[in-house]
mmCIF file of C-alpha atoms in Angstrom:
data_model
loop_
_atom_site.group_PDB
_atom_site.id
_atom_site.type_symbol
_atom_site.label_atom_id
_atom_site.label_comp_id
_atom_site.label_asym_id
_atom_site.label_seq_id
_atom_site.Cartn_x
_atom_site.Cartn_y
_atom_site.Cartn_z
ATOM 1 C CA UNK F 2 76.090 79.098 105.566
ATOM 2 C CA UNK F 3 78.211 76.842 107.656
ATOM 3 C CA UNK F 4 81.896 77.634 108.694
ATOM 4 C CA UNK F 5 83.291 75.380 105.958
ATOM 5 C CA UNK F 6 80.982 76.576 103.437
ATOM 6 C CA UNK F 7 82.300 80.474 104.245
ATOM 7 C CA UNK F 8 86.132 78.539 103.828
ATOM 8 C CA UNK F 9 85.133 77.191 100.899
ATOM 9 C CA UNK F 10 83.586 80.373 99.261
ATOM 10 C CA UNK F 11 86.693 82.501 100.524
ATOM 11 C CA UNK F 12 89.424 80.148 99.220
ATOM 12 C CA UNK F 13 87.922 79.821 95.634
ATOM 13 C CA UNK F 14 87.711 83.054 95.571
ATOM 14 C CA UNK F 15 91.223 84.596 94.318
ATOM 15 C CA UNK F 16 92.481 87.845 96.982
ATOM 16 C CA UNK F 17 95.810 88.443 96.216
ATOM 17 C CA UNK F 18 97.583 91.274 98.238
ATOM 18 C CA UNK F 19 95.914 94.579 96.269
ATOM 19 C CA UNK F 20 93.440 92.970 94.800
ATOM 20 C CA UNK F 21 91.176 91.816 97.658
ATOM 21 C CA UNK F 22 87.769 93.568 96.892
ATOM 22 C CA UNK F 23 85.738 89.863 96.124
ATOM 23 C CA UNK F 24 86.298 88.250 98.753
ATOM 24 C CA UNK F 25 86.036 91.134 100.852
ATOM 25 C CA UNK F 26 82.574 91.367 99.559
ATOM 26 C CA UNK F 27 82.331 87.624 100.789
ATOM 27 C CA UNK F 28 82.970 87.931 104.102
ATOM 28 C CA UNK F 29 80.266 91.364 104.682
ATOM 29 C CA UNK F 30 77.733 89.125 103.112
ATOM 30 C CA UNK F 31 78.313 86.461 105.551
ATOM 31 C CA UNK F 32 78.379 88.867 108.542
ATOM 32 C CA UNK F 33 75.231 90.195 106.975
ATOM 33 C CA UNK F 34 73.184 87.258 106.482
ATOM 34 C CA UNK F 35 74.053 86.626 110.276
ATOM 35 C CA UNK F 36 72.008 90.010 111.284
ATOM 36 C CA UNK F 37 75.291 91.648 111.807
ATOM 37 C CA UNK F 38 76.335 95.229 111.021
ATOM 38 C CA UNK F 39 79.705 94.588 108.401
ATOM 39 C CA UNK F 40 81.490 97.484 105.839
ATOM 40 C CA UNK F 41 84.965 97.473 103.975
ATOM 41 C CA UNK F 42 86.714 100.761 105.403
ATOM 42 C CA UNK F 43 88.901 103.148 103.219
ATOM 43 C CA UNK F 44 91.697 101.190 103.181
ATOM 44 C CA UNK F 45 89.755 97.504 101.883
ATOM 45 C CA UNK F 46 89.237 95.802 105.801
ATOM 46 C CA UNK F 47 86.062 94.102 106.279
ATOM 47 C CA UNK F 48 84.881 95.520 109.750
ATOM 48 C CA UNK F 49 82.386 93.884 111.890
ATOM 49 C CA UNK F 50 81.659 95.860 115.126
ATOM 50 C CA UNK F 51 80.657 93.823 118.260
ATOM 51 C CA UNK F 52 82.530 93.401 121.645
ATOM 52 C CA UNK F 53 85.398 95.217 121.488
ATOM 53 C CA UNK F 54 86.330 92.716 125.365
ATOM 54 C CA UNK F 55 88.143 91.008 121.710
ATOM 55 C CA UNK F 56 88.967 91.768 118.278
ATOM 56 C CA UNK F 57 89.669 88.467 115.791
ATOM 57 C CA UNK F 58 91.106 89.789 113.286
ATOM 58 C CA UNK F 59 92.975 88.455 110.072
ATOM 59 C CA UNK F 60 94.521 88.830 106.430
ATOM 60 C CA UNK F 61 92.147 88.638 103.719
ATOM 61 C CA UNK F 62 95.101 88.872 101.298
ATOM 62 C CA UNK F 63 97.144 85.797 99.737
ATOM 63 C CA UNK F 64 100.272 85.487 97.609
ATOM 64 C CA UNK F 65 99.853 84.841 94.266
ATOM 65 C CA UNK F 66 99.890 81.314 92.935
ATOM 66 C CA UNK F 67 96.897 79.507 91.357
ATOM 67 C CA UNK F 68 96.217 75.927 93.325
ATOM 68 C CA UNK F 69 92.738 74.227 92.137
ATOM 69 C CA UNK F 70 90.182 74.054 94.979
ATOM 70 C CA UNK F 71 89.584 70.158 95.975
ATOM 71 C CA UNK F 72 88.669 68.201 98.810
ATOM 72 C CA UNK F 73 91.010 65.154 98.831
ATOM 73 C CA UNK F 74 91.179 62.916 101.788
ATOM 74 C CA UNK F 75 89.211 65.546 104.538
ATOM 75 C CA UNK F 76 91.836 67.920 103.427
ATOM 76 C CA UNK F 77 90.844 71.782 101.339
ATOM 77 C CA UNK F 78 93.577 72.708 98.902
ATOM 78 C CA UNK F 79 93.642 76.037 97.465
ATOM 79 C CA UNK F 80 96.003 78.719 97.918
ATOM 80 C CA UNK F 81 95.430 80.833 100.721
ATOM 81 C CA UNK F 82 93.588 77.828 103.047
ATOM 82 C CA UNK F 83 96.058 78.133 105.649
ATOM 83 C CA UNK F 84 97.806 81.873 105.324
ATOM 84 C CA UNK F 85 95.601 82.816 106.542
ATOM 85 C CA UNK F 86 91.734 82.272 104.981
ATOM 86 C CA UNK F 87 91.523 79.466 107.662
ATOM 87 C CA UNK F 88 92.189 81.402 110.078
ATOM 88 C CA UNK F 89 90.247 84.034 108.853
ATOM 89 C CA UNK F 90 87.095 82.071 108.294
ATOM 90 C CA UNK F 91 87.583 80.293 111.506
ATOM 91 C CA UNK F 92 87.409 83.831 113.315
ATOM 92 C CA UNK F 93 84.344 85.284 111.078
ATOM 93 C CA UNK F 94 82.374 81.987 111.902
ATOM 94 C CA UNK F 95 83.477 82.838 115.943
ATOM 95 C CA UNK F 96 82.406 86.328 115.742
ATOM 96 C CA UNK F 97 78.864 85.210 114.805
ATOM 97 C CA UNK F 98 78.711 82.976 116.857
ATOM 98 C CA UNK F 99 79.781 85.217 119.747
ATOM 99 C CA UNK F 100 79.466 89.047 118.798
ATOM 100 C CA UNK F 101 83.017 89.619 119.102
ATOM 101 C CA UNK F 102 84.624 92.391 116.717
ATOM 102 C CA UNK F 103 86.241 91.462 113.436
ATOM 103 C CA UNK F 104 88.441 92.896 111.437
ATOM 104 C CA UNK F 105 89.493 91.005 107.953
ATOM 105 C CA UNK F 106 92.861 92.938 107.240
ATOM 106 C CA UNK F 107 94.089 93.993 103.301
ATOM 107 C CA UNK F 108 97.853 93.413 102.444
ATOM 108 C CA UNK F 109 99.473 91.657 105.162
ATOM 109 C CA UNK F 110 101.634 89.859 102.885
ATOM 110 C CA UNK F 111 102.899 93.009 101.456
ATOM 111 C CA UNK F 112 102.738 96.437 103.660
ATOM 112 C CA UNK F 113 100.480 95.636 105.879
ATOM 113 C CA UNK F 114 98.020 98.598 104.877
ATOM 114 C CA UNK F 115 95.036 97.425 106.195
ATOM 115 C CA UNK F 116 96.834 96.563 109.459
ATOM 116 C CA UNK F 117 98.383 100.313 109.882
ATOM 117 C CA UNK F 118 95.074 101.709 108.668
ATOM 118 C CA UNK F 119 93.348 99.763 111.518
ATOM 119 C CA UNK F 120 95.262 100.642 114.296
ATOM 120 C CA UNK F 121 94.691 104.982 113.301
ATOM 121 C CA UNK F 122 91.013 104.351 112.637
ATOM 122 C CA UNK F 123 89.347 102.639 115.602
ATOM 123 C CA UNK F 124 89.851 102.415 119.075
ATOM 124 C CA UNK F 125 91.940 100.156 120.989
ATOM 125 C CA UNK F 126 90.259 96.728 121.610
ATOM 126 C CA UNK F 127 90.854 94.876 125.098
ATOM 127 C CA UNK F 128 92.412 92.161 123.298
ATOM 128 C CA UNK F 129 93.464 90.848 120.358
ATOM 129 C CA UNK F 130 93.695 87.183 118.510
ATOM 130 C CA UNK F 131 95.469 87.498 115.035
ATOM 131 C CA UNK F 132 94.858 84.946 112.706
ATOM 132 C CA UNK F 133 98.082 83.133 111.405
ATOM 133 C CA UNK F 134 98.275 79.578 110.926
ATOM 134 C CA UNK F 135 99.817 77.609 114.572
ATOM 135 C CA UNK F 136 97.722 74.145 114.686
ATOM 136 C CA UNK F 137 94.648 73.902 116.482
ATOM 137 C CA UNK F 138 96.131 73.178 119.400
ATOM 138 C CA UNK F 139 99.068 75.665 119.610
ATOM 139 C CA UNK F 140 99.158 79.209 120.063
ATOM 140 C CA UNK F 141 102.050 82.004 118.373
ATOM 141 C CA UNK F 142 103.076 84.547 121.240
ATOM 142 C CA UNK F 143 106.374 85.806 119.316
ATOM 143 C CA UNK F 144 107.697 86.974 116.221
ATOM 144 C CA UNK F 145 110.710 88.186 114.923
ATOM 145 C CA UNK F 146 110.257 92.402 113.481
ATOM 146 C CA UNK F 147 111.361 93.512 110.124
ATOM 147 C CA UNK F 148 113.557 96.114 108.858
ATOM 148 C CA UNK F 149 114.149 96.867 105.095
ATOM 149 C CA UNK F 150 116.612 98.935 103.025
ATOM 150 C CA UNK F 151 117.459 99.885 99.421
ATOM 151 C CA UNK F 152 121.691 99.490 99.133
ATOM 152 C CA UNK F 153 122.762 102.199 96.149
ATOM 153 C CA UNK F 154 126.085 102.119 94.524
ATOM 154 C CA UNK F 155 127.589 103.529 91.569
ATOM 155 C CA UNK F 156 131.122 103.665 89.582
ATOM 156 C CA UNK F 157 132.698 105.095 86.522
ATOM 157 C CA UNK F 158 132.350 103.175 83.471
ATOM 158 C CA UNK F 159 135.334 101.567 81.796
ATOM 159 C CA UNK F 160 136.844 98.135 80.351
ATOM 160 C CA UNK F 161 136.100 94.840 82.355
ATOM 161 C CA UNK F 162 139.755 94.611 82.256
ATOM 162 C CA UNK F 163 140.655 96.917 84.828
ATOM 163 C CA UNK F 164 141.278 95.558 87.887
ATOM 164 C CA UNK F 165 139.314 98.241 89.871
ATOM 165 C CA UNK F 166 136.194 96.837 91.677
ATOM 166 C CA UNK F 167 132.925 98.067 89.690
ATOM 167 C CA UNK F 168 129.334 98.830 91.656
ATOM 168 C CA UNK F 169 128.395 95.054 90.707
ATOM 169 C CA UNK F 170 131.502 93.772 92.474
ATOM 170 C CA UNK F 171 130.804 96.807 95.519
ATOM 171 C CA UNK F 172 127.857 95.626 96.219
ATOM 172 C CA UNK F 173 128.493 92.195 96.261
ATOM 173 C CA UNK F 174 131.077 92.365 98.964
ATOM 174 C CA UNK F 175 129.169 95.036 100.803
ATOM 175 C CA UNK F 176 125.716 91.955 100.920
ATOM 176 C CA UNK F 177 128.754 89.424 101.977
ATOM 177 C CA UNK F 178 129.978 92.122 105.156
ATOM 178 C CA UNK F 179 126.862 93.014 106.072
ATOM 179 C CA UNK F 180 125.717 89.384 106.528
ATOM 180 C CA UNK F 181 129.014 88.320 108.780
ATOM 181 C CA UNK F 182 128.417 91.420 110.464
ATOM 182 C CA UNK F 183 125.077 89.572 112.058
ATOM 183 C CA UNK F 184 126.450 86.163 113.364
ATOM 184 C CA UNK F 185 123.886 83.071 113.764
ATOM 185 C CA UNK F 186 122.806 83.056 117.942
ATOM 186 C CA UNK F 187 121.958 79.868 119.178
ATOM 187 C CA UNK F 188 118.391 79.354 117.431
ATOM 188 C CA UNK F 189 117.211 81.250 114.861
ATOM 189 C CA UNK F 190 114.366 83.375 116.350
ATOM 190 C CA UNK F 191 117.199 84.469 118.420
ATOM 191 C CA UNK F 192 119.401 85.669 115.586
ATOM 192 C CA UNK F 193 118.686 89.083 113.614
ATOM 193 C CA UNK F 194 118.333 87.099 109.547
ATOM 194 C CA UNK F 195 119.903 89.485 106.720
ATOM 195 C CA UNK F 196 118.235 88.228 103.519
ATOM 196 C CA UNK F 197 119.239 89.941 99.815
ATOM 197 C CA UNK F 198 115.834 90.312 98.646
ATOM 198 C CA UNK F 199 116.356 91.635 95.417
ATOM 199 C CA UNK F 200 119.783 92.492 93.063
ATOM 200 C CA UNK F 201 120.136 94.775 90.406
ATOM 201 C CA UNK F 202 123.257 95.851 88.623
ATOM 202 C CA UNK F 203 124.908 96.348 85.186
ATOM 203 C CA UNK F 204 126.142 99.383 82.945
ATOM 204 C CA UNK F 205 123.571 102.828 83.663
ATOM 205 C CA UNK F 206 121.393 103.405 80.606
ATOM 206 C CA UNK F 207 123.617 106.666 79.323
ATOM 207 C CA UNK F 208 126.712 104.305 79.423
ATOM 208 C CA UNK F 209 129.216 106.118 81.784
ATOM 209 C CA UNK F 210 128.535 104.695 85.010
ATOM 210 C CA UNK F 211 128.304 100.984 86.633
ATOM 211 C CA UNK F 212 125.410 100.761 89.266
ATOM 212 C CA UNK F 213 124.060 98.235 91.796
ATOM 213 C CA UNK F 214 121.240 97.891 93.829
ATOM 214 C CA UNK F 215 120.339 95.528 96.638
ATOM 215 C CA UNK F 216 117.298 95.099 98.559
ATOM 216 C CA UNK F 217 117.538 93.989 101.977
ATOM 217 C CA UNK F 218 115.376 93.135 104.442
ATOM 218 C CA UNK F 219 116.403 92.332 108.300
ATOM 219 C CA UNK F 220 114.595 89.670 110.629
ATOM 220 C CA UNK F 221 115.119 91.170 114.467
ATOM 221 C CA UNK F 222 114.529 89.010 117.807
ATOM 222 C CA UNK F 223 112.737 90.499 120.791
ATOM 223 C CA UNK F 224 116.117 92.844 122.753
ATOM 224 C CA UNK F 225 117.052 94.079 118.660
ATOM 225 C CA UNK F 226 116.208 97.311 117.673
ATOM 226 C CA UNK F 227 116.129 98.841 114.180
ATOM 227 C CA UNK F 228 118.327 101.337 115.001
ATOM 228 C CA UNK F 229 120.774 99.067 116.345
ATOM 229 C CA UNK F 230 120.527 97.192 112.661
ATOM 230 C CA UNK F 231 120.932 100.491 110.715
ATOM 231 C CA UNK F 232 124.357 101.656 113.035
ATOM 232 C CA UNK F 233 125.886 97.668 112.599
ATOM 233 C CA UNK F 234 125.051 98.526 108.615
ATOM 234 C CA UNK F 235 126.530 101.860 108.271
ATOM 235 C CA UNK F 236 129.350 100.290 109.887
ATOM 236 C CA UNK F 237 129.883 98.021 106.750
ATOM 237 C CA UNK F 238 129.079 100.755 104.152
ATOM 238 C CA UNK F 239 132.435 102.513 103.330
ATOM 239 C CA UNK F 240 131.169 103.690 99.587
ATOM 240 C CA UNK F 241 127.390 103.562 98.372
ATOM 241 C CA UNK F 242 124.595 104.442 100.581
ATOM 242 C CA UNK F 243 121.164 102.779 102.146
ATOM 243 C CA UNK F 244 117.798 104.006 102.338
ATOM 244 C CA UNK F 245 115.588 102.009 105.211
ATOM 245 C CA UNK F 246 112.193 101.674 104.319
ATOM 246 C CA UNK F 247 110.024 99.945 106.363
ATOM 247 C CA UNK F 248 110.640 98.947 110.472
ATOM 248 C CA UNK F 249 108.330 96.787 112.290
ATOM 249 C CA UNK F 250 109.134 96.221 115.658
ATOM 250 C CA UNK F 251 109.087 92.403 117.160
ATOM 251 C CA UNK F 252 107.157 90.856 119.688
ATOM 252 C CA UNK F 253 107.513 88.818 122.367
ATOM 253 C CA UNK F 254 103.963 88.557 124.620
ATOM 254 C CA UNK F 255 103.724 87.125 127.788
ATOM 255 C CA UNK F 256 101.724 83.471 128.062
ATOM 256 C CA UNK F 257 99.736 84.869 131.024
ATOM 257 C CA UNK F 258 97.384 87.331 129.320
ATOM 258 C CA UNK F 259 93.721 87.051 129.544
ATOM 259 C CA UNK F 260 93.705 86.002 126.139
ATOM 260 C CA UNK F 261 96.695 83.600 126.087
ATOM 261 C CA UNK F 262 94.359 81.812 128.799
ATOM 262 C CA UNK F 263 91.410 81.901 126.850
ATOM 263 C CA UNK F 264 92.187 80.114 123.874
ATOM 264 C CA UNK F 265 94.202 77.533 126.214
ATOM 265 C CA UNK F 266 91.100 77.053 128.121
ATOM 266 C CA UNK F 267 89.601 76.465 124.420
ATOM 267 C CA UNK F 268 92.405 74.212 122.970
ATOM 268 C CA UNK F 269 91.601 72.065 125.948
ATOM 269 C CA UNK F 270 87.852 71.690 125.738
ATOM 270 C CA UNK F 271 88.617 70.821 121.693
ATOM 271 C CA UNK F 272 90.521 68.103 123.341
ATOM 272 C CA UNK F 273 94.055 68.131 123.849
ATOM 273 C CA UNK F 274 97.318 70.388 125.761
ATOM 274 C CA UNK F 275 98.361 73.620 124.280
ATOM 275 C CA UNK F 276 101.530 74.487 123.381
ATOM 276 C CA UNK F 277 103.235 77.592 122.839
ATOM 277 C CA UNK F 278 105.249 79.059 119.177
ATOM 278 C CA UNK F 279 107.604 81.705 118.572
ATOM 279 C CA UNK F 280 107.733 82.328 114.583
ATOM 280 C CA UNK F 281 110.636 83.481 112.711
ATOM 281 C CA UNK F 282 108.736 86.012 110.694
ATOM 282 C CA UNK F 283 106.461 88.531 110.797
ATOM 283 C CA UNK F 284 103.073 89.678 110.947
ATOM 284 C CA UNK F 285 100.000 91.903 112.047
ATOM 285 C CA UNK F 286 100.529 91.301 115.510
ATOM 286 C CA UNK F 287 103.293 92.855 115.398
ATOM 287 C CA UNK F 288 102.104 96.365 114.081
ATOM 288 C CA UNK F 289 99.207 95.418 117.121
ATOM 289 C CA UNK F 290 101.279 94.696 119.834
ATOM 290 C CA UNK F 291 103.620 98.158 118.687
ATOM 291 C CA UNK F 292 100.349 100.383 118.361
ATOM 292 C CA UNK F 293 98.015 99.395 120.983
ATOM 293 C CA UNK F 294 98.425 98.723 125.055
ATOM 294 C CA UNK F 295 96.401 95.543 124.964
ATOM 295 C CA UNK F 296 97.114 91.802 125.099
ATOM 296 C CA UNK F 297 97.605 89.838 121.933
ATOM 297 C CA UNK F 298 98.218 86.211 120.560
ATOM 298 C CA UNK F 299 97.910 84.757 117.523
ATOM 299 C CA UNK F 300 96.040 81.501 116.861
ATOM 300 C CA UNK F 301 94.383 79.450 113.422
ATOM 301 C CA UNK F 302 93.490 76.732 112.088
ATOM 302 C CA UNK F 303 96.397 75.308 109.481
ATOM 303 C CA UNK F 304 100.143 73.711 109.159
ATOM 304 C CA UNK F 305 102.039 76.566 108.587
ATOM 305 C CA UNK F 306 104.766 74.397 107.037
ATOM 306 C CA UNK F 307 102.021 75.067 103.866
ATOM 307 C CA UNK F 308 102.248 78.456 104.023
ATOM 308 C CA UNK F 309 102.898 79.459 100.763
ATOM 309 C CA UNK F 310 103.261 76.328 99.388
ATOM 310 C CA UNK F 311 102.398 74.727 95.771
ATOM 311 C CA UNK F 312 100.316 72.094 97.801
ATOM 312 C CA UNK F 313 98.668 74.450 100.479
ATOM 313 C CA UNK F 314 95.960 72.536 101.756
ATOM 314 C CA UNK F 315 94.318 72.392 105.036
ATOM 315 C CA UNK F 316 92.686 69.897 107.451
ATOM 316 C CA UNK F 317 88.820 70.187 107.547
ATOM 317 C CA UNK F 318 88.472 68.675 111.217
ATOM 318 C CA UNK F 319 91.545 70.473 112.173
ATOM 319 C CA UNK F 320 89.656 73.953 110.632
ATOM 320 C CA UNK F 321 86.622 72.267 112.834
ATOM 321 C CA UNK F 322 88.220 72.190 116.061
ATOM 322 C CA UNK F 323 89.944 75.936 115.802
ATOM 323 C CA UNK F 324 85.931 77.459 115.059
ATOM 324 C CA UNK F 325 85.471 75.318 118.528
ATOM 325 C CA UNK F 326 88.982 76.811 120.007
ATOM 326 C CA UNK F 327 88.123 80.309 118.868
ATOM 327 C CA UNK F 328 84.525 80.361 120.008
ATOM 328 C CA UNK F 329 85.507 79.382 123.494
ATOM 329 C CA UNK F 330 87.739 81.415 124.007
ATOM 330 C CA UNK F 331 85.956 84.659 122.684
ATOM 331 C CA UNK F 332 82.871 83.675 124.866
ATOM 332 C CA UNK F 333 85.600 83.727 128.112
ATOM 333 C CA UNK F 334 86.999 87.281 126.949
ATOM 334 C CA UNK F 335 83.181 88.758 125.621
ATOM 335 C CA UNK F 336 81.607 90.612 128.255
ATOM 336 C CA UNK F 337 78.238 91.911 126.493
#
């Protein structure tokens, strides 16, 4: 099985965060065929032992959205082909090739399970590459961390007449405050993002009370903390309360690493200069970079402008050149 046959096979088959069993199955049958040791671990990862000098490691998992599986024009669509089964298949096919570790990660687009699980159950690699869609010729050394809460509010019932705020109209304001409270820096990676997530309000079931409920979730720069997120918050909350739920710290890695020169040295034997990204979101690196004491970068395959997108497709020469990118630059870090 070629490369492109594995990202065929993985993209046409549906893995959408919780419900990534098939194509996990997929990938240890490719590892296997290959003459190489492969398992799904209690929490769904595909693992693939080899040189731990590197683990390539990705998301299995997609959002949901149904995109039929083409080749138009030298281009795959499907959902998932670039966040992240390019990636993803791009790394399997450079493990082979190389006998680095793999890891194929469960839930990254929703709690990052298999991410958390990895980090308790193994040992710490030398290095990491995490898959995420930056071009073939770029590689992702920052992103922005995460923090999410759960704003609760509640008021007596009575007549929409009254002129006394209700939990709908608390709420409101309180999303509206806590959003000035976080003014725009120069560029947005710079900037902590407040985003309303979700919004839920109206008259309680039993009729005497008005409640509201926002979810929030906070985008953080490298120098922001969570806690220094949750004190600017409480700040703004004079009734109501918040419940954080989730804090993932950013990261910001330096562009000298052992690996950050590896897959340079292999974005310029694929043929061209390689640049550097900082991402406004988040993702497994992150929970990498917080957990272990080992360099990491993320690379793949894929325009990440697609991520997510009704036309998510990705470019088969471009998915070509990041097997080459990947391969190189696991052979420079492999020592066995």
């Amino acid at each position: 099985m070629t490369p492109r046959d594995l990202l065929r096979d993985l993209v046409s088959t549906p893995s959408v965060s919780g419900a990534e069993s098939e194509a996990a199955g997929v990938l240890v049958d490719y590892f296997e065929s290959h003459g190489r040791e492969a398992w799904t671990d209690d929490a769904g990862n595909v693992r693939a032992p080899g040189d731990d000098s590197v683990l390539l490691t990705s998301h299995v998992d997609t959002v949901p959205g149904y995109i039929d599986v083409r080749v138009e024009d030298g281009e795959l669509w499907g959902r998932g082909s670039v966040d992240a089964t390019g990636p993803l298949a791009a790394m399997a096919a450079a493990s082979v090739e190389t006998g680095a570790s793999f890891a194929g990660v469960v839930e990254e687009e929703t709690t990052s399970a298999g991410a958390r699980h990895l980090v308790e159950d193994r040992a710490e690699p030398d290095a990491v590459v995490n898959g995420e869609p930056s071009g073939w010729d770029a590689l992702t050394l920052g992103y922005r961390g995460l923090v999410a809460g759960t704003y609760e509010v509640a008021t007596e019932s009575g007549h929409s007449s009254r002129p006394e705020p209700n939990a709908v109209q608390i709420a409101t304001a309180w999303t509206e405050r806590v959003r000035a409270a976080f003014p725009d820096d120069d560029t947005v990676f710079e900037s902590v993002t407040v985003k309303p997530v979700s919004f839920d309000g109206g008259l309680a079931e039993d009729g005497t009370a008005v409640e509201a409920t926002v979810e929030m979730q906070f985008r953080l720069p490298p120098g922001t903390t969570a806690d220094d997120v949750r004190e600017t918050v409480a700040d703004c909350t004079e009734a109501g309360s918040v419940t954080w739920t989730e804090s993932i710290p950013p990261v910001m890695a330096s562009p000298r690493t052992p690996v950050a020169g590896a897959l340079r040295a292999g974005i310029r034997d694929a043929g061209s200069d390689p640049t550097h990204l900082r991402k406004t979101g988040t993702s497994d690196a992150n929970i990498y970079a917080g957990a272990w004491d080992c360099p990491v970068a993320t690379y793949g395959p894929g325009d990440s402008n697609l991520d997510h997108a009704p036309d998510e497709r990705i470019d088969l020469a471009a998915f070509d050149r990041g097997v080459d990118v990947l391969t190189t630059a696991a052979d420079r870090l492999c020592t066995s």
